[in-house]
DNA sequence: ACGCCAATTTGACTTTTGTCGAGAGCCGTG
DNA sequence: CACGGCTCTCGACAAAAGTCAAATTGGCGT
């Protein structure tokens, strides 16, 4: 192995600056380079993850609203991203928070299941680097050949890369044309093994999808808008790991679900920590469905969604009491 | 436990600054406090560990180890050859690394002192070619007529050849039979000049030798095994450029050292960059002696040796603190 | 061997951050 | 209710960090 002077220098600069607390000009004279170069190296160090800066997310769990939601929804932990007027896109806030939360939840040696979607990919994209030994990131559901940049395998690999973990991909289409074919494919050893191992995960990361005519699964071509309309009439309430669930959080009894290659809801429920992240307020009903189905133990949402959830929980509790 | 408002502010400031990348003045206006307060909160956040800044550990194990060693041993630079399970001979790795380090340290117009030994010769042997004008390679110690392939003059000439540099040899025996003769030879103009010029070197390359019964100097016939045993009882701890040093890195007061024609330790210490390369783990004690004697500013070792050195440094630091 | 291109490094400049003393608010006490 | 003693906050200045065009270096093709 040839030594990489650049990386060597970056590392030395980062070490002296962050671990030793030297100033940049001191680092510069130590390494016989200009201070400007030191500044550049330090930026690279931050970008490449040679140094990690992480902040505690305690603030967001200590929120009164978060506590109330934990109680109301019987969740292990809830984080609420505050609404900030200075940020253009509140959903970014949620993703940033989710990334931090995710990193806090990951432990050495964990096996992590990752689903797919814009939310998950956004989280992966802003997640800071870490090096967690023996962590394995597994893909929870099949792929779609769609021209989307956030394919399941990409989400998995990107997160694995950021954590310096092992990525375990799973190359099957998310949905097949016939149930028979899906059944056969699920029986394939390489697929079966992957699916069987999902319940051994320690942590899952997913969002929930809507069931609109222009929702994610439709855009990806897994379903046509017409089929989706039909499914909604049958009770479709949300999408979890590529599967349609009803308002109770159960897998909808439909041909589509039977043609999907993905982690079963029951295996997902066996994962100890199920981190659900919801960015858009429009996902209220799908989220309720996922919560009803016990598909979530840890939740990251925005403040407005949190309030809606709490109102809803309060209202239904009140209704129950009244009845 | 509800956190106190002050702590809440610290968390918020830390979050906005570190996770969101806002500037301090933006954080200040967001929280309706002055920027000065923000700066103070951020310091508190770092001090109390609400934000964590860490340099990557697993991913750059060897680099981190090197930085720690630099700190512990007060060296200018340390390089650590990683341990690869797939390489049969780890010492080759060290030599390869040492050769590139050496080439990096050489500057135009430098004068380089080269000692001798298997390590140095191995380095010379695998060193890639370079064209360094005005570089002069000088021999640090006298020759031995032994049938070894790595005589001091060979090491010097080989390195000079590789660098396309001028080699300055020095034809005197390493050790003479009487102190008087050694004294006389050292006074010879041609020898004296060479020795006097050693402190003008910019870079030195050497390893350290052991003081076993079958060590290098014994094998070369400079000393008999019996003499070496005696010397070890007198405190011999290692061999540098043909001279015996004690555990403190000082030249051992003995007849042998007085009969040696070599660069004095004090002249070696005047060389700005002293690159020491140690391949064998068995050279631990000799290396400690050389380090104690300040005979090394740049160090290339293997990972296991590095760990031993760090353990030792940590232990002695602990002992000092305890006493 | 030569000159050209890309990448790196630098010095000078701007912006951002750290620090310090002054002052404002708060609370228990006389 | 006025008064110290206390902490917290602010404004202004000094120090440090970030940035960018220009210069240098090193590699590569002719």
XYZ file of C-alpha atoms (C1' of nucleotides) in Angstrom:
706
model
C 0.000 0.000 0.000
C 1.364 3.333 -1.007
C 0.874 5.943 1.626
C -1.583 8.633 0.727
C 0.080 11.868 1.664
C -3.114 13.827 1.316
C -5.090 11.649 3.674
C -2.195 11.438 6.045
C -2.044 15.198 6.196
C -5.771 15.528 6.590
C -5.708 13.140 9.450
C -2.803 14.834 11.160
C -4.395 18.220 10.777
C -7.700 16.945 12.121
C -5.960 15.286 15.024
C -4.003 18.334 16.022
C -6.954 20.635 15.602
C -9.803 18.669 17.077
C -8.116 16.296 19.502
C -5.364 18.644 20.612
C -7.225 21.907 20.356
C -4.429 23.659 18.524
C -5.311 26.675 16.439
C -5.134 26.471 12.705
C -1.973 28.535 12.457
C -0.299 26.312 15.022
C -1.305 23.259 13.052
C 0.009 24.931 9.928
C 3.435 25.610 11.375
C 3.544 22.151 12.858
C 2.939 20.582 9.477
C 4.872 23.170 7.504
C 1.966 24.175 5.359
C -0.027 27.357 5.107
C -2.944 28.012 7.346
C -5.213 28.198 4.338
C -4.342 24.626 3.507
C -5.087 23.605 7.044
C -8.521 25.151 6.738
C -9.058 23.199 3.549
C -7.882 19.940 5.072
C -10.144 20.409 8.024
C -13.103 20.929 5.759
C -12.222 17.736 3.930
C -11.868 15.962 7.234
C -15.375 16.979 8.193
C -16.751 16.087 4.791
C -15.188 12.667 4.647
C -16.073 11.802 8.181
C -12.585 11.676 9.603
C -14.010 13.820 12.332
C -17.516 13.338 13.584
C -19.554 16.043 15.172
C -22.719 14.804 16.767
C -25.211 16.586 18.941
C -27.416 15.129 21.564
C -31.035 14.796 20.559
C -32.129 14.852 24.145
C -33.690 18.237 23.579
C -36.341 16.829 21.327
C -37.371 14.039 23.615
C -37.567 16.340 26.576
C -40.203 18.280 24.786
C -43.485 18.117 26.684
C -45.337 17.308 23.502
C -42.986 14.408 22.836
C -43.643 13.015 26.289
C -47.354 13.242 25.852
C -47.152 11.483 22.529
C -45.061 8.707 23.980
C -47.736 8.132 26.579
C -50.663 8.500 24.228
C -49.283 6.253 21.534
C -47.380 3.902 23.833
C -44.147 4.437 22.013
C -40.663 3.950 23.390
C -39.461 7.361 22.280
C -40.668 10.293 20.248
C -38.649 13.133 18.809
C -40.324 16.255 17.556
C -38.656 18.612 15.154
C -39.732 22.130 16.030
C -41.131 24.356 13.365
C -38.575 26.957 12.530
C -39.440 30.003 10.545
C -35.873 30.405 9.356
C -35.706 27.079 7.582
C -37.303 27.004 4.194
C -38.038 23.341 4.223
C -39.282 21.979 7.529
C -38.963 18.421 6.259
C -35.192 18.829 6.121
C -35.255 19.532 9.829
C -37.045 16.311 10.406
C -34.538 14.402 8.332
C -31.568 15.987 10.097
C -33.077 15.097 13.427
C -33.909 11.613 12.248
C -30.338 11.062 11.143
C -29.029 12.036 14.559
C -31.586 9.912 16.296
C -30.752 7.009 14.072
C -27.069 7.284 14.865
C -27.860 7.389 18.553
C -29.952 4.261 18.307
C -27.373 2.225 16.464
C -25.202 0.083 18.652
C -22.107 -1.921 17.927
C -22.811 -5.188 16.251
C -26.354 -4.242 15.315
C -28.183 -5.486 12.319
C -30.215 -2.737 10.762
C -33.086 -3.042 8.363
C -33.594 -0.194 5.954
C -36.611 0.355 3.781
C -36.866 2.835 1.038
C -38.402 6.084 0.030
C -37.559 9.694 -0.328
C -37.482 10.181 3.410
C -35.074 7.354 4.032
C -32.825 8.474 1.249
C -32.817 12.049 2.490
C -31.788 10.810 5.906
C -29.022 8.704 4.416
C -27.863 11.669 2.436
C -27.409 14.021 5.354
C -26.289 11.429 7.856
C -22.872 12.144 9.259
C -20.199 9.507 9.073
C -19.443 7.069 11.805
C -17.530 3.904 12.089
C -19.441 1.214 13.740
C -17.795 -2.129 13.762
C -19.751 -5.195 12.862
C -22.840 -3.313 11.904
C -24.795 -4.816 9.048
C -27.314 -2.873 7.054
C -29.880 -5.000 5.306
C -32.419 -4.089 2.724
C -36.003 -4.678 3.777
C -37.741 -4.822 0.454
C -37.226 -5.556 -3.193
C -36.021 -3.145 -5.795
C -37.728 -1.160 -8.429
C -36.066 -0.483 -11.697
C -37.591 2.961 -11.772
C -35.412 5.881 -12.639
C -35.605 7.139 -9.105
C -32.472 7.993 -7.289
C -33.660 6.476 -4.057
C -33.883 2.834 -4.751
C -33.906 0.448 -1.809
C -30.453 -0.831 -2.568
C -29.123 2.690 -2.776
C -30.604 3.627 0.578
C -29.083 0.549 2.109
C -25.683 1.040 0.562
C -25.511 4.719 1.324
C -26.285 4.184 4.972
C -23.845 1.310 5.125
C -21.194 3.529 3.576
C -21.777 6.311 6.070
C -21.537 3.948 9.003
C -18.619 2.076 7.526
C -20.809 -0.949 7.902
C -21.522 -3.947 5.773
C -24.384 -3.531 3.352
C -26.488 -6.554 2.549
C -28.449 -6.116 -0.591
C -31.153 -8.123 -2.005
C -31.747 -8.140 -5.667
C -35.320 -8.941 -6.385
C -38.023 -6.784 -7.899
C -40.324 -5.233 -5.343
C -43.376 -6.517 -7.130
C -43.928 -9.252 -9.665
C -46.684 -9.783 -12.181
C -48.052 -13.004 -10.757
C -48.463 -14.347 -7.277
C -47.023 -17.627 -8.395
C -43.815 -16.037 -9.518
C -43.568 -14.048 -6.297
C -44.078 -17.184 -4.317
C -41.400 -18.970 -6.253
C -38.950 -16.138 -5.886
C -39.531 -15.907 -2.162
C -38.625 -19.563 -1.953
C -35.287 -18.980 -3.632
C -32.615 -19.655 -1.007
C -30.812 -16.356 -1.430
C -34.048 -14.395 -1.055
C -35.536 -16.578 1.608
C -32.489 -16.294 3.759
C -32.501 -12.528 3.536
C -36.177 -12.347 4.406
C -35.833 -14.833 7.239
C -33.059 -12.817 8.781
C -35.004 -9.619 8.922
C -36.590 -10.476 12.226
C -33.092 -10.705 13.679
C -32.526 -7.041 13.100
C -32.040 -4.821 16.090
C -33.188 -1.644 14.426
C -35.338 -0.758 11.460
C -35.568 2.528 9.655
C -38.509 3.346 7.502
C -41.141 5.850 6.670
C -44.684 5.291 5.625
C -46.107 5.963 2.202
C -49.371 7.455 1.134
C -51.906 5.721 -1.068
C -52.776 8.627 -3.338
C -52.985 8.452 -7.067
C -49.582 10.111 -7.241
C -47.900 8.410 -4.317
C -44.509 6.855 -4.317
C -45.396 3.297 -5.257
C -47.483 4.572 -8.124
C -44.758 6.898 -9.361
C -42.308 4.061 -9.247
C -44.552 1.980 -11.417
C -45.288 -0.713 -8.885
C -48.935 0.062 -9.214
C -51.006 2.065 -11.652
C -53.023 5.014 -10.382
C -56.177 3.132 -11.198
C -55.161 0.059 -9.245
C -54.309 2.284 -6.335
C -57.733 3.901 -6.418
C -59.245 0.441 -6.292
C -57.046 -0.601 -3.412
C -57.999 2.499 -1.519
C -61.588 1.495 -1.862
C -60.656 -1.858 -0.417
C -59.229 -0.088 2.628
C -55.663 0.759 1.738
C -54.395 3.298 4.239
C -50.651 3.389 3.848
C -47.531 1.768 2.488
C -44.851 0.151 4.623
C -41.767 -1.331 3.008
C -43.609 -1.539 -0.275
C -46.657 -3.247 1.187
C -50.146 -1.863 1.467
C -51.641 -1.714 4.930
C -55.153 -0.978 6.032
C -56.248 1.451 8.732
C -55.590 -1.162 11.399
C -52.044 -1.572 10.208
C -52.617 -5.049 8.840
C -51.440 -6.070 5.422
C -54.320 -5.541 3.052
C -55.605 -8.747 1.591
C -54.975 -8.063 -2.054
C -53.193 -9.488 -5.036
C -50.604 -6.720 -4.987
C -49.422 -7.550 -1.483
C -49.139 -11.172 -2.426
C -46.969 -10.240 -5.380
C -44.545 -8.163 -3.328
C -41.104 -9.335 -2.264
C -40.491 -7.609 1.025
C -40.124 -8.069 4.751
C -43.369 -9.305 6.207
C -45.074 -7.027 8.683
C -44.816 -9.663 11.355
C -41.063 -9.931 10.900
C -40.819 -6.160 11.074
C -42.708 -6.201 14.342
C -40.127 -8.570 15.742
C -37.450 -5.940 15.349
C -36.869 -4.368 18.711
C -36.472 -0.775 17.652
C -38.588 0.370 14.757
C -37.724 3.936 13.900
C -40.343 5.623 11.817
C -39.729 9.004 10.311
C -42.508 11.028 8.748
C -41.784 14.283 7.015
C -44.986 15.297 5.296
C -48.137 16.275 7.116
C -50.087 14.579 4.373
C -48.991 11.247 5.756
C -51.230 11.575 8.774
C -53.625 8.764 7.952
C -50.910 6.384 6.742
C -49.017 7.073 9.946
C -52.080 6.342 12.043
C -52.410 3.050 10.236
C -48.767 2.164 10.846
C -49.086 3.081 14.500
C -52.229 1.004 14.824
C -50.357 -1.912 13.346
C -47.584 -1.584 15.920
C -45.057 -1.000 13.213
C -43.297 1.747 15.064
C -41.659 2.036 18.460
C -39.595 5.146 17.877
C -41.027 8.095 16.025
C -39.619 11.257 14.504
C -42.127 13.788 13.245
C -42.609 17.504 12.859
C -44.380 19.613 15.420
C -47.579 20.041 13.457
C -47.873 16.317 12.863
C -47.199 15.743 16.535
C -50.054 18.017 17.500
C -52.423 16.302 15.091
C -51.449 12.927 16.476
C -51.994 14.061 20.022
C -55.355 15.639 19.180
C -56.403 12.464 17.495
C -55.263 10.270 20.365
C -57.005 12.543 22.843
C -60.180 12.572 20.794
C -60.361 8.825 20.381
C -59.594 8.310 24.060
C -62.349 10.786 24.857
C -64.725 9.014 22.505
C -63.935 5.704 24.103
C -64.522 7.146 27.543
C -67.795 8.681 26.427
C -69.111 5.517 24.940
C -36.231 15.053 34.723
C -37.133 18.300 33.080
C -34.035 20.110 32.023
C -33.457 23.628 33.252
C -34.126 26.464 30.851
C -30.437 27.290 30.630
C -29.670 23.776 29.572
C -32.513 23.870 27.119
C -30.941 26.902 25.518
C -27.604 25.167 25.302
C -29.204 22.244 23.559
C -31.041 24.450 21.136
C -27.995 26.515 20.332
C -25.898 23.415 19.849
C -28.486 21.866 17.619
C -28.916 24.881 15.417
C -25.207 25.464 15.157
C -23.803 22.000 14.769
C -26.611 19.970 13.269
C -28.055 22.706 11.156
C -24.916 24.553 10.306
C -26.325 27.951 11.122
C -23.892 30.716 11.971
C -23.721 32.023 15.479
C -25.462 35.258 14.611
C -28.290 33.339 12.993
C -28.601 31.169 16.065
C -28.583 34.294 18.196
C -31.408 35.951 16.315
C -33.342 32.699 16.293
C -33.133 32.394 20.043
C -33.382 36.135 20.656
C -30.154 36.339 22.526
C -26.867 37.993 21.709
C -24.270 36.253 19.633
C -21.852 36.451 22.523
C -24.198 34.339 24.573
C -24.445 31.860 21.780
C -20.689 31.525 21.738
C -20.739 30.903 25.452
C -23.492 28.309 25.201
C -21.653 26.506 22.489
C -18.546 26.303 24.611
C -20.623 24.859 27.426
C -22.179 22.410 25.021
C -18.749 21.176 23.994
C -17.536 21.025 27.572
C -20.511 19.089 28.835
C -20.537 16.699 25.947
C -23.847 17.741 24.496
C -21.956 17.868 21.268
C -19.380 15.272 20.584
C -16.455 15.932 18.329
C -14.406 12.863 17.738
C -11.882 11.746 15.236
C -12.649 8.534 13.524
C -11.201 5.555 15.286
C -11.869 2.223 13.676
C -11.621 3.492 10.163
C -8.209 4.991 10.680
C -6.879 2.873 13.495
C -3.299 3.081 12.401
C -3.451 6.797 11.873
C -4.930 7.372 15.291
C -2.315 5.129 16.825
C 0.373 7.077 15.034
C -0.959 10.388 16.321
C -1.100 9.049 19.849
C 2.452 7.814 19.603
C 3.628 11.145 18.300
C 2.104 12.732 21.362
C 3.306 10.133 23.834
C 6.859 9.940 22.584
C 7.128 13.567 21.526
C 8.126 12.640 18.022
C 7.749 14.744 14.932
C 6.102 12.021 12.940
C 5.206 8.373 13.266
C 4.147 5.996 10.535
C 2.597 2.672 11.284
C 2.569 -0.197 8.861
C -0.799 -1.902 9.177
C -0.894 -5.555 9.994
C -2.246 -7.480 7.087
C -3.228 -11.044 7.602
C -2.622 -11.788 3.967
C 1.002 -10.738 3.964
C 3.355 -13.375 5.173
C 6.150 -11.117 6.205
C 5.012 -7.982 7.986
C 8.541 -6.632 8.099
C 8.481 -6.162 4.339
C 5.502 -3.911 4.754
C 7.427 -1.856 7.229
C 10.366 -1.550 4.888
C 8.144 -0.537 1.985
C 6.500 2.072 4.121
C 9.855 3.244 5.412
C 11.177 3.629 1.899
C 8.328 5.869 0.850
C 8.571 7.830 4.056
C 12.270 8.245 3.473
C 11.737 9.519 -0.036
C 9.174 11.955 1.244
C 11.535 13.310 3.830
C 14.404 13.879 1.443
C 14.604 17.377 0.069
C 16.694 18.865 -2.671
C 20.221 19.551 -1.631
C 19.978 17.434 1.482
C 22.815 15.604 3.072
C 21.706 12.232 4.312
C 23.408 10.021 6.840
C 22.891 6.310 6.475
C 23.823 3.683 8.993
C 23.787 0.028 8.353
C 21.984 -3.152 9.108
C 19.587 -5.548 7.561
C 16.711 -3.137 7.931
C 18.505 -0.295 6.207
C 19.640 -2.537 3.425
C 16.143 -3.903 2.908
C 14.857 -0.386 2.633
C 17.557 0.516 0.160
C 16.729 -2.562 -1.815
C 13.063 -1.830 -2.325
C 13.389 1.905 -2.585
C 12.074 3.252 -5.831
C 14.305 5.368 -7.975
C 14.303 9.099 -7.805
C 16.307 11.866 -9.285
C 17.382 14.160 -6.523
C 20.034 16.554 -7.547
C 22.589 17.747 -5.087
C 21.719 15.122 -2.565
C 24.645 13.582 -0.780
C 24.428 10.285 1.017
C 27.051 9.803 3.674
C 28.004 6.744 5.604
C 27.533 7.086 9.337
C 29.851 4.397 10.573
C 32.879 2.330 9.706
C 32.902 -0.835 7.698
C 33.127 -4.425 8.567
C 34.890 -6.773 6.296
C 32.412 -9.474 7.063
C 30.873 -11.425 4.247
C 27.528 -9.792 4.813
C 25.726 -8.319 1.925
C 24.642 -5.289 3.855
C 27.826 -3.507 4.677
C 27.604 0.179 5.561
C 29.225 1.230 2.317
C 26.808 -0.894 0.352
C 23.826 0.597 2.095
C 25.149 4.059 1.406
C 25.994 3.398 -2.217
C 22.747 1.611 -2.964
C 20.662 4.437 -1.602
C 22.820 6.979 -3.412
C 22.346 5.032 -6.619
C 18.593 4.900 -6.216
C 18.363 8.595 -5.574
C 20.815 9.392 -8.292
C 22.725 11.125 -5.551
C 26.347 11.381 -4.591
C 27.545 8.710 -2.209
C 30.207 9.600 0.280
C 31.906 6.577 1.658
C 34.221 6.236 4.457
C 36.705 3.491 4.447
C 37.595 2.632 7.974
C 36.904 -0.478 9.978
C 33.945 -0.165 12.301
C 35.946 -1.356 15.234
C 39.676 -1.509 15.922
C 41.620 -3.630 18.312
C 42.982 -0.825 20.469
C 41.597 2.476 21.635
C 44.866 4.161 20.662
C 44.558 3.065 17.074
C 40.942 4.167 16.923
C 41.913 7.517 18.290
C 44.613 7.884 15.739
C 42.392 6.898 12.863
C 39.707 9.296 13.924
C 42.312 12.047 13.742
C 43.149 11.227 10.135
C 42.003 14.172 8.008
C 39.898 12.114 5.616
C 38.095 10.367 8.444
C 37.875 13.399 10.684
C 36.266 15.445 7.983
C 33.680 12.816 7.317
C 32.816 12.482 10.980
C 32.758 16.223 11.507
C 30.334 16.651 8.641
C 27.810 14.253 10.006
C 26.170 16.848 12.170
C 25.545 18.867 9.013
C 23.248 16.191 7.706
C 19.609 17.035 7.242
C 18.330 13.521 7.526
C 19.536 10.283 9.036
C 18.297 6.795 8.362
C 18.956 3.996 10.758
C 17.508 1.191 12.724
C 18.462 -0.017 16.145
C 20.221 -3.273 16.903
C 19.671 -5.793 19.631
C 22.335 -6.865 22.113
C 21.718 -10.599 22.086
C 24.368 -13.239 21.749
C 23.386 -13.628 18.112
C 22.781 -10.037 17.260
C 24.062 -8.224 14.252
C 27.294 -6.817 15.645
C 28.204 -10.220 16.990
C 27.427 -11.949 13.738
C 29.561 -9.430 11.931
C 32.456 -10.201 14.148
C 32.689 -6.801 15.760
C 32.195 -8.413 19.101
C 32.254 -11.953 20.388
C 29.166 -13.402 21.981
C 30.975 -13.506 25.282
C 31.939 -9.848 25.132
C 28.363 -8.978 24.330
C 27.095 -10.880 27.338
C 29.515 -8.917 29.465
C 28.423 -5.647 27.948
C 24.823 -6.489 28.545
C 25.620 -6.926 32.198
C 27.147 -3.479 32.102
C 23.854 -2.110 30.852
C 23.990 -2.469 27.090
C 20.479 -2.012 25.755
C 20.839 -1.482 22.049
C 23.083 -0.699 19.122
C 22.987 2.514 17.125
C 25.314 3.023 14.182
C 27.598 0.344 15.552
C 27.747 1.785 19.043
C 26.354 0.295 22.196
C 23.848 2.379 24.105
C 22.390 1.877 27.547
C 18.737 2.006 28.512
C 18.889 5.787 28.747
C 20.155 6.020 25.204
C 23.625 7.141 26.236
C 26.753 5.597 24.802
C 27.825 2.856 27.168
C 31.162 3.601 28.810
C 33.169 0.659 27.562
C 36.273 -0.154 25.632
C 34.320 -1.313 22.628
C 32.596 2.018 22.142
C 35.941 3.775 22.401
C 37.360 1.549 19.695
C 34.531 2.236 17.247
C 34.833 4.565 14.278
C 31.367 5.971 13.857
C 29.228 9.051 14.109
C 29.017 10.148 17.714
C 25.585 10.071 19.263
C 25.748 13.792 19.887
C 26.431 14.489 16.239
C 23.538 12.235 15.314
C 21.286 14.198 17.606
C 22.218 17.355 15.751
C 20.649 15.981 12.610
C 17.277 17.536 12.234
C 15.327 14.549 10.985
C 16.312 11.203 12.425
C 14.299 8.479 10.787
C 14.306 5.265 12.714
C 12.827 2.129 11.257
C 12.210 -0.936 13.348
C 10.986 -4.124 11.775
C 11.242 -6.769 14.458
C 9.113 -6.809 17.562
C 12.122 -8.193 19.412
C 13.742 -4.803 19.180
C 11.375 -3.324 21.694
C 13.911 -2.638 24.452
C 16.600 -1.368 22.109
C 14.043 0.969 20.572
C 13.047 2.253 23.976
C 16.688 2.990 24.685
C 17.116 4.839 21.401
C 13.957 6.832 22.053
C 15.136 7.684 25.539
C 18.359 8.942 24.047
C 16.528 11.240 21.670
C 18.033 9.452 18.728
C 14.838 9.457 16.780
C 12.444 12.128 15.594
C 10.647 10.175 12.901
C 9.624 6.607 13.461
C 8.362 3.806 11.262
C 7.147 0.675 13.017
C 4.599 -2.058 12.708
C 1.231 -1.946 14.386
C 2.063 -4.424 17.118
C 5.218 -2.565 18.066
C 3.259 0.660 18.037
C 0.769 -0.742 20.490
C 3.517 -1.980 22.772
C 5.166 1.410 22.710
C 1.935 3.140 23.518
C 1.157 0.745 26.344
C 4.612 1.312 27.729
C 4.345 5.082 27.454
C 0.932 5.002 29.069
C 2.134 2.733 31.861
C 5.174 4.833 32.676
C 3.097 7.985 32.569
C 0.658 6.342 34.948
C 3.485 5.257 37.230
C 4.845 8.788 37.271
C 1.467 10.184 38.163
C 1.003 7.605 40.894
C 4.341 8.301 42.508
C 13.358 17.215 -23.272
C 9.682 20.406 -23.535
C 5.558 22.700 -22.686
C 0.829 22.211 -21.280
C -2.948 21.048 -18.128
C -4.893 19.905 -13.698
C -4.459 19.951 -9.047
C -2.654 21.913 -5.051
C -0.973 25.654 -2.320
C -0.503 30.212 -1.045
C -1.122 35.194 0.422
C -4.384 38.673 0.989
C -8.817 39.710 2.099
C -13.510 39.036 4.401
C -16.351 36.954 7.496
C -17.125 34.620 11.590
C -16.018 33.510 16.260
C -14.019 34.157 21.004
C -13.319 37.135 24.890
C -13.676 40.685 28.205
C -15.325 44.264 30.987
C -19.514 46.824 31.754
C -24.164 46.780 32.889
C -28.799 44.721 33.729
C -31.806 41.688 36.144
C -32.746 38.771 40.271
C -33.186 37.483 44.973
C -32.547 37.232 49.886
C -31.590 40.352 53.631
C -31.342 44.270 56.802
C -37.933 49.038 50.030
C -33.218 49.866 49.248
C -28.918 47.301 49.137
C -25.222 44.272 48.135
C -23.924 39.963 46.018
C -24.826 37.067 42.436
C -25.407 35.394 37.724
C -26.511 36.223 33.189
C -26.276 39.126 29.043
C -24.568 42.405 25.922
C -21.513 45.459 22.951
C -17.180 46.103 21.088
C -12.842 44.640 19.998
C -9.301 41.102 18.947
C -8.403 36.729 17.256
C -9.301 32.988 14.344
C -11.337 30.799 10.433
C -13.147 30.851 5.749
C -12.563 32.183 0.897
C -10.772 33.190 -3.572
C -7.803 34.545 -7.338
C -3.136 33.953 -8.469
C 0.999 31.275 -8.381
C 3.332 27.139 -8.041
C 3.985 22.360 -8.486
C 3.911 17.864 -10.471
C 2.317 14.741 -13.944
C 1.674 13.634 -18.720
C 1.547 13.626 -23.590
C 4.014 15.001 -27.722
